[in-house]
Coordinates of N, CA and C and ligand atoms in Angstrom, one line a residue:
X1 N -2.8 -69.2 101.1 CA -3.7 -68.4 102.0 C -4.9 -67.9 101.2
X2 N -6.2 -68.3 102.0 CA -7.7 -67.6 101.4 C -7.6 -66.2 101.2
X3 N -7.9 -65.6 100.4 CA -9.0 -64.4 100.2 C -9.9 -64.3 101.6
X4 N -9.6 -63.2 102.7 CA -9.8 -63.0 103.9 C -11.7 -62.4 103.6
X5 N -12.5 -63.2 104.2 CA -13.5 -63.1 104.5 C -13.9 -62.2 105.5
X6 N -14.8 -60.9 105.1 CA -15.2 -59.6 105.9 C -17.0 -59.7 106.0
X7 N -17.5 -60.7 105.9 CA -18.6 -60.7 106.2 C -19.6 -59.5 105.0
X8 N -18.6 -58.6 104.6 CA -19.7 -57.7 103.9 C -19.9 -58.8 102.5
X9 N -21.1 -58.6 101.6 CA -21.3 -59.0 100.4 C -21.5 -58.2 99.5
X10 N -21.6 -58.2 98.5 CA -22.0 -57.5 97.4 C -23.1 -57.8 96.8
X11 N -23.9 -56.7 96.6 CA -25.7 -56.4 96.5 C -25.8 -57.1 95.1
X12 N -25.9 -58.3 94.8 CA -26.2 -59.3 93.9 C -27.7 -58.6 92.7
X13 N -27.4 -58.7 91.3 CA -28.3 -58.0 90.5 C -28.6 -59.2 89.3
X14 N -29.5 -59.4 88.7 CA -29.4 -59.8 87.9 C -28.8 -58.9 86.5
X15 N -28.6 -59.7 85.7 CA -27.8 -59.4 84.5 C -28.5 -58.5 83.7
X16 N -28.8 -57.4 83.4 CA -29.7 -56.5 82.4 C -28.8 -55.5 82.2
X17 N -29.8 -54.4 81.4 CA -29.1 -53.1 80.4 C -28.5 -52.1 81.8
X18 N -30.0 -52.5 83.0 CA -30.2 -50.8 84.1 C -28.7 -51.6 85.0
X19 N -28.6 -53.1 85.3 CA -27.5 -52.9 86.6 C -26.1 -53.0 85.7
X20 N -26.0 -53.4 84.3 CA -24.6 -53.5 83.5 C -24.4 -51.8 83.6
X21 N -25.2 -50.9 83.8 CA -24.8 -49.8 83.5 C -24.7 -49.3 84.6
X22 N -25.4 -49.1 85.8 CA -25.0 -48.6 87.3 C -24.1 -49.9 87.4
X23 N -23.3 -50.7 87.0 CA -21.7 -51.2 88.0 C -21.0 -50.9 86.9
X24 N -20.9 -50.4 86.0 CA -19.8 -50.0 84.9 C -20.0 -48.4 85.3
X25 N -21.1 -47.6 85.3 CA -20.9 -46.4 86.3 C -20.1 -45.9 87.0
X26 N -19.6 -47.3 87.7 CA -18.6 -47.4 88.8 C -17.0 -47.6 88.4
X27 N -17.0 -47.7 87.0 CA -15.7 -48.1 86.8 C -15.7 -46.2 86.2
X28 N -14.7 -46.1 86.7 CA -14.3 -44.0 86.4 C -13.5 -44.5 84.9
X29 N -13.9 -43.0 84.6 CA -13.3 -42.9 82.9 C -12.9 -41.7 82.8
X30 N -11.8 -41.6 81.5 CA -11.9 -40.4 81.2 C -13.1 -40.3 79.8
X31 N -13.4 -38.9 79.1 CA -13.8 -38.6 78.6 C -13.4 -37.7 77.1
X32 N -13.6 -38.3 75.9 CA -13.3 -38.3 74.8 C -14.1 -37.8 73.4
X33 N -14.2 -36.9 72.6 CA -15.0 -37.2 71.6 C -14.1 -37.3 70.2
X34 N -14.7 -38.4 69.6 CA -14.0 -39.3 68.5 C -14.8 -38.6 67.3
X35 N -13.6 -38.1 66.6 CA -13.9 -37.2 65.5 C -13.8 -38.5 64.0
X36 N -14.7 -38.4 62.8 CA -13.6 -38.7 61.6 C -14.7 -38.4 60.4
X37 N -14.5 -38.6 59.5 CA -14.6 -38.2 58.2 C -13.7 -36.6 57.5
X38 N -13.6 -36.6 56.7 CA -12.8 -35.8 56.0 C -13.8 -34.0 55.7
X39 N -13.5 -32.7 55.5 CA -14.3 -31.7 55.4 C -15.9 -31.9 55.7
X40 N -16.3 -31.3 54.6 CA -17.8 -31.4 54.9 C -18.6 -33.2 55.7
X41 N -17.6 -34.0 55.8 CA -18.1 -34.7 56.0 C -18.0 -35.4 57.7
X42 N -17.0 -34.4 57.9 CA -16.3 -34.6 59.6 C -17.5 -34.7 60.6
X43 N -17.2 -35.5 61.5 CA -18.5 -35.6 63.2 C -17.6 -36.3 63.9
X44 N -18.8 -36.0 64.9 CA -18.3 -36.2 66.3 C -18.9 -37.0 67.0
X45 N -18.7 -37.8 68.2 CA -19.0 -38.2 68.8 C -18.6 -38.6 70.5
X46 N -19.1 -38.4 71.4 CA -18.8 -38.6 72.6 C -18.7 -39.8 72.9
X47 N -17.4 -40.0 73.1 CA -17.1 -41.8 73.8 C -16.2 -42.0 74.7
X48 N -16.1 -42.8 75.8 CA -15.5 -43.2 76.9 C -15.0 -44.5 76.6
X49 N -15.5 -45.3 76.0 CA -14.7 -47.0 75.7 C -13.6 -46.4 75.4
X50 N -12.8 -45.5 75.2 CA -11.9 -45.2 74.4 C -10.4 -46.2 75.2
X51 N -9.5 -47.1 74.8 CA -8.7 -48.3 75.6 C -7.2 -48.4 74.8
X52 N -6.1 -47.5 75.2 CA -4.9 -48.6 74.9 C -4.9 -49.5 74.4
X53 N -4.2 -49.8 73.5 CA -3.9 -51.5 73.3 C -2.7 -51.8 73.0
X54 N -1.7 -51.5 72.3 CA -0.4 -51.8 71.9 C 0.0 -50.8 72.1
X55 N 1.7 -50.7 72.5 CA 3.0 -49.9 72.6 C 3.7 -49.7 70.7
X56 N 3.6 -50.9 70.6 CA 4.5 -52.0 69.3 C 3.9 -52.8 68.6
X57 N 2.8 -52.7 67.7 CA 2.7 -51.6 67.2 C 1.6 -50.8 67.8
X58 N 1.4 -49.4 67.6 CA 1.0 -48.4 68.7 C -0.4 -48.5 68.0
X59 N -1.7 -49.1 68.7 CA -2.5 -49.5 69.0 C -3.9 -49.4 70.0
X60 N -4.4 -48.4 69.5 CA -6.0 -47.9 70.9 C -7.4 -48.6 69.5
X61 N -7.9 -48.8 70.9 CA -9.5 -49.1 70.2 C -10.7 -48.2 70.9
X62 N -11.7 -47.7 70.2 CA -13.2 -47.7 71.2 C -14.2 -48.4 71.1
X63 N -15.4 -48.2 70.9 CA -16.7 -48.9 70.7 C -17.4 -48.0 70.6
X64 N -18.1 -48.3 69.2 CA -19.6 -47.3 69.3 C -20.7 -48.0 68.5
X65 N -21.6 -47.6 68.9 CA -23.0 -48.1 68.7 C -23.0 -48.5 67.5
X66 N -23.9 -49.5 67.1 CA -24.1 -50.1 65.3 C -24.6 -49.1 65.1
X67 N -25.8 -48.1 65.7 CA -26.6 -47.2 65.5 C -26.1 -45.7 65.3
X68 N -25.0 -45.5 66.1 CA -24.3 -44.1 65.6 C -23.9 -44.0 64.1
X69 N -24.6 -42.6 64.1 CA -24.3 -41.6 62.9 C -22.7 -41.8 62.3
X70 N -22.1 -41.6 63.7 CA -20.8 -41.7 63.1 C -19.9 -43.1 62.2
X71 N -21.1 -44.3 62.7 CA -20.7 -45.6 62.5 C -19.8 -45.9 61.4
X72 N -21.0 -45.4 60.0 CA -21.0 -45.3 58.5 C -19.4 -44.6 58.2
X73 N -19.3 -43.0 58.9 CA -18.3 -42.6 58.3 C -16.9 -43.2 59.0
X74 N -16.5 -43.4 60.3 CA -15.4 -44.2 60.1 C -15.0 -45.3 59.3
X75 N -16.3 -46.1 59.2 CA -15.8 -47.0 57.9 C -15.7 -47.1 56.9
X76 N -16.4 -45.6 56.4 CA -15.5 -45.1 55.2 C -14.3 -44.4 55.0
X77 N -14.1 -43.8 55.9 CA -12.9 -42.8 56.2 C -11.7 -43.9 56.4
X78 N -11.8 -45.1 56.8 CA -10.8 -45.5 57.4 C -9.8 -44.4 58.8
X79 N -10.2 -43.9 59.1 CA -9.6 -43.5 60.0 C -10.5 -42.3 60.8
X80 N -9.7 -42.2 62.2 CA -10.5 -41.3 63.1 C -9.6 -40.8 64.2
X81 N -10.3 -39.9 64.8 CA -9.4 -39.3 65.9 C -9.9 -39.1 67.7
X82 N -9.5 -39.3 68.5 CA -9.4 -39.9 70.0 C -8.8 -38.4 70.6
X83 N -10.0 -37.6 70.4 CA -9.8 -36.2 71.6 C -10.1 -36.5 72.8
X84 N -9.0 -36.4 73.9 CA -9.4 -36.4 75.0 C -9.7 -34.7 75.8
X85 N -10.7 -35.0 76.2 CA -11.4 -33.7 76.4 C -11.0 -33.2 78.1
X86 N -10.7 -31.9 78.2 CA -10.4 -31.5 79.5 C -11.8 -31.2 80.6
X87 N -11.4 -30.3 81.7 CA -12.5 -30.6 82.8 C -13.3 -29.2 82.4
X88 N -13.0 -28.7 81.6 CA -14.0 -27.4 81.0 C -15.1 -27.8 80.2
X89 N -14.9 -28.9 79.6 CA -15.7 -29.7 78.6 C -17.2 -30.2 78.6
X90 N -17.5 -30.1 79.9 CA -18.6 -30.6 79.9 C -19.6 -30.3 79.3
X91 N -20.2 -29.2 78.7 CA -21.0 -28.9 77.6 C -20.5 -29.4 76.6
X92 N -19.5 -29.5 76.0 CA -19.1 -30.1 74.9 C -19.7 -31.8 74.5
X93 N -19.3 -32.5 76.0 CA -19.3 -33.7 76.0 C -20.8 -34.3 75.6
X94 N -21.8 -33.1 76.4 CA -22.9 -32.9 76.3 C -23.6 -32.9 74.9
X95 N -23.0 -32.0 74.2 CA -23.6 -31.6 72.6 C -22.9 -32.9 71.6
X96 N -22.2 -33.0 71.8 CA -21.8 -34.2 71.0 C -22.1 -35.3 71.6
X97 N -23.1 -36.0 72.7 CA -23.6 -37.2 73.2 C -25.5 -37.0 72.6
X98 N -25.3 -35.9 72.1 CA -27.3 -35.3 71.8 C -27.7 -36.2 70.5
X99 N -29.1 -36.3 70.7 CA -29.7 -36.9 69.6 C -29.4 -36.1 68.3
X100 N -29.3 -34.5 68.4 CA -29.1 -33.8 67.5 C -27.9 -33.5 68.1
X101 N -26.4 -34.3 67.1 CA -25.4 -34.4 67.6 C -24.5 -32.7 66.9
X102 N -23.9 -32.2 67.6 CA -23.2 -31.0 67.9 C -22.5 -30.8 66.1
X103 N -22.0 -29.8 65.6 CA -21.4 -29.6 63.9 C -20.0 -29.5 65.0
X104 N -19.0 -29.8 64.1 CA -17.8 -29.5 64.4 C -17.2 -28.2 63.4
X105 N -18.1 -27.8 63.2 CA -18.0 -26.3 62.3 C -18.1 -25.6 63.2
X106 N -18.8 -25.9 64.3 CA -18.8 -24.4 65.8 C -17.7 -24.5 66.5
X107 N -16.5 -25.9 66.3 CA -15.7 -26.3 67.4 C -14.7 -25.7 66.6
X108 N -13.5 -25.4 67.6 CA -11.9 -25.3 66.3 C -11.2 -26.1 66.3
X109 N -10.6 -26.4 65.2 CA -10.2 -27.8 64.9 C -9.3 -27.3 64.3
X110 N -8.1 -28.4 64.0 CA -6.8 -28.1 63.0 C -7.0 -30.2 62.1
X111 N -6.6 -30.0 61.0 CA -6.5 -31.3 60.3 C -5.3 -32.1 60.8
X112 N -5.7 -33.3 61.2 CA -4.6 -34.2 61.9 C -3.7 -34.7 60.3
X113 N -3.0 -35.7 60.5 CA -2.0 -36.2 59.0 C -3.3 -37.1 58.3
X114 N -4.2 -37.7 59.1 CA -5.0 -38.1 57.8 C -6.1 -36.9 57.4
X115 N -6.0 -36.2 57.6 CA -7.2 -35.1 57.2 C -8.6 -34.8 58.3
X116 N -8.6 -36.1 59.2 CA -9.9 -35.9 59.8 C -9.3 -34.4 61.3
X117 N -10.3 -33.8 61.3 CA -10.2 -33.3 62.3 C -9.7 -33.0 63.7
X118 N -9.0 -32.5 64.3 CA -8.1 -33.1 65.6 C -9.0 -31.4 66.4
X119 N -9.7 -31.7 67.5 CA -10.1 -30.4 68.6 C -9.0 -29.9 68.7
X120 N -8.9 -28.3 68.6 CA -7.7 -27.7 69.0 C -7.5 -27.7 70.7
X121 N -8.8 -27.5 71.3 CA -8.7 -27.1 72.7 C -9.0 -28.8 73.6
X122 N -8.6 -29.9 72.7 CA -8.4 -30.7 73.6 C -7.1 -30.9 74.3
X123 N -7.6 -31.9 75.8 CA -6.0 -32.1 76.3 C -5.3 -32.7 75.5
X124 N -5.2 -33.7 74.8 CA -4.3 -34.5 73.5 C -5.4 -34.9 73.1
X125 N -4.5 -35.8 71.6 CA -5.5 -36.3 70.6 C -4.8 -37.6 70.3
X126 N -5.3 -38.4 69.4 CA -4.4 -39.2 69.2 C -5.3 -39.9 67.7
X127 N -4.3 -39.4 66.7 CA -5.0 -39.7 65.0 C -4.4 -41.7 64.7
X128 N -5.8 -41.7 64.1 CA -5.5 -43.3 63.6 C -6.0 -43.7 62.5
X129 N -5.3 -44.9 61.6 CA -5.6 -45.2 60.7 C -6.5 -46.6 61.3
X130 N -7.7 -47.0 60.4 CA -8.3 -47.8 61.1 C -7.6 -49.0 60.5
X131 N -7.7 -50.0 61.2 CA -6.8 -51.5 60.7 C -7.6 -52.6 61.3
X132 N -8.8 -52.4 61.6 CA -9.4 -53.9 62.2 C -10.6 -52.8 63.0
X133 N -12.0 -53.5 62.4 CA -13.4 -53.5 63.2 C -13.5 -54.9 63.6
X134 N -14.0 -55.3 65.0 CA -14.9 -56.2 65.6 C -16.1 -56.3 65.9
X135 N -16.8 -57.2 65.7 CA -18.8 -57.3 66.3 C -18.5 -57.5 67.9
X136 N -19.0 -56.3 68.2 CA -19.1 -56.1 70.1 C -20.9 -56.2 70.1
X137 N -21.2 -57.1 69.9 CA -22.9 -57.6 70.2 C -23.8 -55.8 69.6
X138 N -24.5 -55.3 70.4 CA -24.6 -54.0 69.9 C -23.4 -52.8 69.2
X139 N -22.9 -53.1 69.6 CA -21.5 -51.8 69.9 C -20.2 -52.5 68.4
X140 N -19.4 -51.7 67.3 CA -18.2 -52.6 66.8 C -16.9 -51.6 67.5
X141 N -16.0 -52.7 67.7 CA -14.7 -52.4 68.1 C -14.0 -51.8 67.1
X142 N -13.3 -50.9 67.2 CA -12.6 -50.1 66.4 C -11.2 -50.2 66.4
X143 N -10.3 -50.7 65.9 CA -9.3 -50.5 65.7 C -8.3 -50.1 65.3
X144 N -7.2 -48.9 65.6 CA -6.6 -48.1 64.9 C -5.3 -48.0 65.5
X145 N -4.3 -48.1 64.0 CA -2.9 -47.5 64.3 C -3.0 -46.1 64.7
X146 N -2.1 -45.5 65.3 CA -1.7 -44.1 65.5 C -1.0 -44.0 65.1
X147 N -1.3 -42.7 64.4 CA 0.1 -42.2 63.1 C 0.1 -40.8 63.5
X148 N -0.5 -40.1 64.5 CA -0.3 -38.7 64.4 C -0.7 -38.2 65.9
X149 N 0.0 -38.1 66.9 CA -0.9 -37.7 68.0 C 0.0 -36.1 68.8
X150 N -1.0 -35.4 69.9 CA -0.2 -33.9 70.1 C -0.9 -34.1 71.9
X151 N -0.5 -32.9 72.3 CA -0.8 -33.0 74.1 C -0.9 -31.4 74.6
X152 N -1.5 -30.8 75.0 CA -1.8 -29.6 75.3 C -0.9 -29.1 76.4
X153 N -1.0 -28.2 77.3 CA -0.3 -28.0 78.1 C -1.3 -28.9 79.7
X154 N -0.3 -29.2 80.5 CA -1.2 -30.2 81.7 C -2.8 -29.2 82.1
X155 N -4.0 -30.0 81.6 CA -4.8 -29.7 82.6 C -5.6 -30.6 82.9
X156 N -6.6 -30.1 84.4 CA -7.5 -31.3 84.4 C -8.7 -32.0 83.3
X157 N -8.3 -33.2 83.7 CA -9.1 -34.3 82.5 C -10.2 -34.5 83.1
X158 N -11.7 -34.3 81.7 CA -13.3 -34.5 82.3 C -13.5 -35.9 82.8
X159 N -13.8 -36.1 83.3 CA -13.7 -37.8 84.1 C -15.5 -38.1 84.1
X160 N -16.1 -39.4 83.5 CA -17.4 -40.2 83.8 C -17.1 -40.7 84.7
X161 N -18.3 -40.8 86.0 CA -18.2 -41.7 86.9 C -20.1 -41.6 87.7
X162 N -20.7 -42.7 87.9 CA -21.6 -43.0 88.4 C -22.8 -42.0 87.3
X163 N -22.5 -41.9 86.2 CA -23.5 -41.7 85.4 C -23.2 -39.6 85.2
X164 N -22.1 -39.2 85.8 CA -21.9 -38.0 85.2 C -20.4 -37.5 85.4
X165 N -20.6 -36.1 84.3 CA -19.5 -35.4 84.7 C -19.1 -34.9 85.2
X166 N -17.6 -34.7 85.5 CA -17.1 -33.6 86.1 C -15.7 -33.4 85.9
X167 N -15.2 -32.7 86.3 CA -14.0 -32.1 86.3 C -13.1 -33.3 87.5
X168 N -11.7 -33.8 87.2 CA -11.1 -34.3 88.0 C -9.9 -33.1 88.5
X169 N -10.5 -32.9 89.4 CA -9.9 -31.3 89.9 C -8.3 -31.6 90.8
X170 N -8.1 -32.6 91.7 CA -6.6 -32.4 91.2 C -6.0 -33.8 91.8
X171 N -5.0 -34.2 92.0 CA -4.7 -35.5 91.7 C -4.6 -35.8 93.2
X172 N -4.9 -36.9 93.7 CA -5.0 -37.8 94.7 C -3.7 -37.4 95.9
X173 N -3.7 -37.0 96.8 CA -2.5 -37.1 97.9 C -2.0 -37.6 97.8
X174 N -0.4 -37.8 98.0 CA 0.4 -38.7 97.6 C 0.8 -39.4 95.9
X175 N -0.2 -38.9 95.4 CA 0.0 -40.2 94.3 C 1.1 -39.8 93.2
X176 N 1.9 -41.3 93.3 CA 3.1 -41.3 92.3 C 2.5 -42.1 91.1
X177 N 3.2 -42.0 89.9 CA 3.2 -42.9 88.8 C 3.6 -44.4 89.1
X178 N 3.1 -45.3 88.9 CA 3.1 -47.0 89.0 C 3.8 -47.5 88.0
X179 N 3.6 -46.2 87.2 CA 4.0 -46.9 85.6 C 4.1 -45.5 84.4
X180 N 5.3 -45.4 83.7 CA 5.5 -44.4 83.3 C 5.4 -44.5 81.6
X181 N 4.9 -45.5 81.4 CA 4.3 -45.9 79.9 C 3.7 -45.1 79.4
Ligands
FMN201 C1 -19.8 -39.8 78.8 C2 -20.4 -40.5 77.6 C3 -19.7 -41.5 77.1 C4 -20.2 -42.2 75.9 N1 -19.5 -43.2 75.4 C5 -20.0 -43.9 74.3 C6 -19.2 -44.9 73.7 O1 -18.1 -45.3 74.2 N2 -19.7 -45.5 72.6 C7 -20.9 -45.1 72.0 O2 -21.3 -45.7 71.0 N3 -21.7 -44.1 72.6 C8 -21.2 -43.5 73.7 N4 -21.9 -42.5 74.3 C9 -23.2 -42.1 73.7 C10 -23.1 -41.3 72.4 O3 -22.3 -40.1 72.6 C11 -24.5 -40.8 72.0 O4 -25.3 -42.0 71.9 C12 -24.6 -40.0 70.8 O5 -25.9 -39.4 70.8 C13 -24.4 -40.8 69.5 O6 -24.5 -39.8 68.5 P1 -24.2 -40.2 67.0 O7 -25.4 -41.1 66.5 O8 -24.1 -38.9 66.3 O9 -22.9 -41.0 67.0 C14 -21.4 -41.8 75.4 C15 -22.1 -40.7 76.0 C16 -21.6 -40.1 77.1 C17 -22.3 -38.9 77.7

């Protein structure tokens, strides 16, 4: 059986930076800022690539700019940390996305098992040893075991979607888990 034909189409773009970014707008995220370097040397960064990847071995990646500040020090640190930030956050998200990117000296923080920073007042974190960079054309993939992660008590998660944030204020009618992974 065909793929049922509805007469509607889809508003056809060519391929550039403005429509890759209004149709990925479209794909909803949560929202994260990726801490690493050790004391005086710790930052932050605001990132949403942030992706699962392995159960076995336990395995997340993100993407960040060749051009971020933060680039240098994960690759020296070998390792970093994956705060996921709640629906109060949005200033936060904000100062650590700035050209003049936010100190993590004004945020409270506790040291994760590798040393780099873990937000106290995130909804979880999840610490990693880095084990594999990739060339993502602009952007390098990051990849990291997880050796240390924590989970706050349930609240709402800051969610990106059509180019802002907001609070994902409460969960969908009806909705059950699909998958309890
Ligand atoms: C919601 C949101 C998500 C973002 N996600 C990413 C990301 O995944 N990777 C990235 O490199 N930059 C991302 N950015 C942009 C960086 O946060 C921003 O460019 C920041 O200024 C980089 O600062 P830095 O040079 O100190 O790292 C995101 C920004 C926002 C607001």
């Amino acid at each position: 059986m065909g793929v049922p034909v509805t007469g509607e189409t889809h508003q056809a773009m060519p391929v550039g930076p403005r429509a890759l970014r209004s149709v990925c707008g479209l794909f909803v995220t949560g929202v994260t800022v990726v801490t690493s370097g050790v004391a005086e040397r710790a930052a932050g960064t605001t990132v949403n690539s942030f992706t699962s990847v392995s159960m076995d071995p336990p395995l997340v990646l993100f993407c960040l700019h060749n051009n971020s500040r933060l680039h240098t020090v994960v690759q020296e640190t070998g390792a970093y940390v994956v705060n996921f930030l709640t629906g109060r956050h949005g200033l936060l998200a904000r100062a650590f996305a700035g050209k003049e990117t936010a100190s993590l000296r004004d945020v409270p923080c506790t040291a994760s098992e590798t040393g780099v920073p873990a937000l106290s007042e995130a909804l979880a974190f999840l610490a990693c040893r880095l084990v594999n960079s990739f060339d993502g054309g602009d952007h390098t993939i990051f990849l990291g075991e997880v050796v240390d992660l924590g989970r706050s008590h349930p609240q709402e998660p800051l969610i990106f979607f059509r180019g802002a944030l907001s609070a994902l204020e409460e969960e969908p009618p009806g909705a059950h888990p699909i998958f309890d992974g």
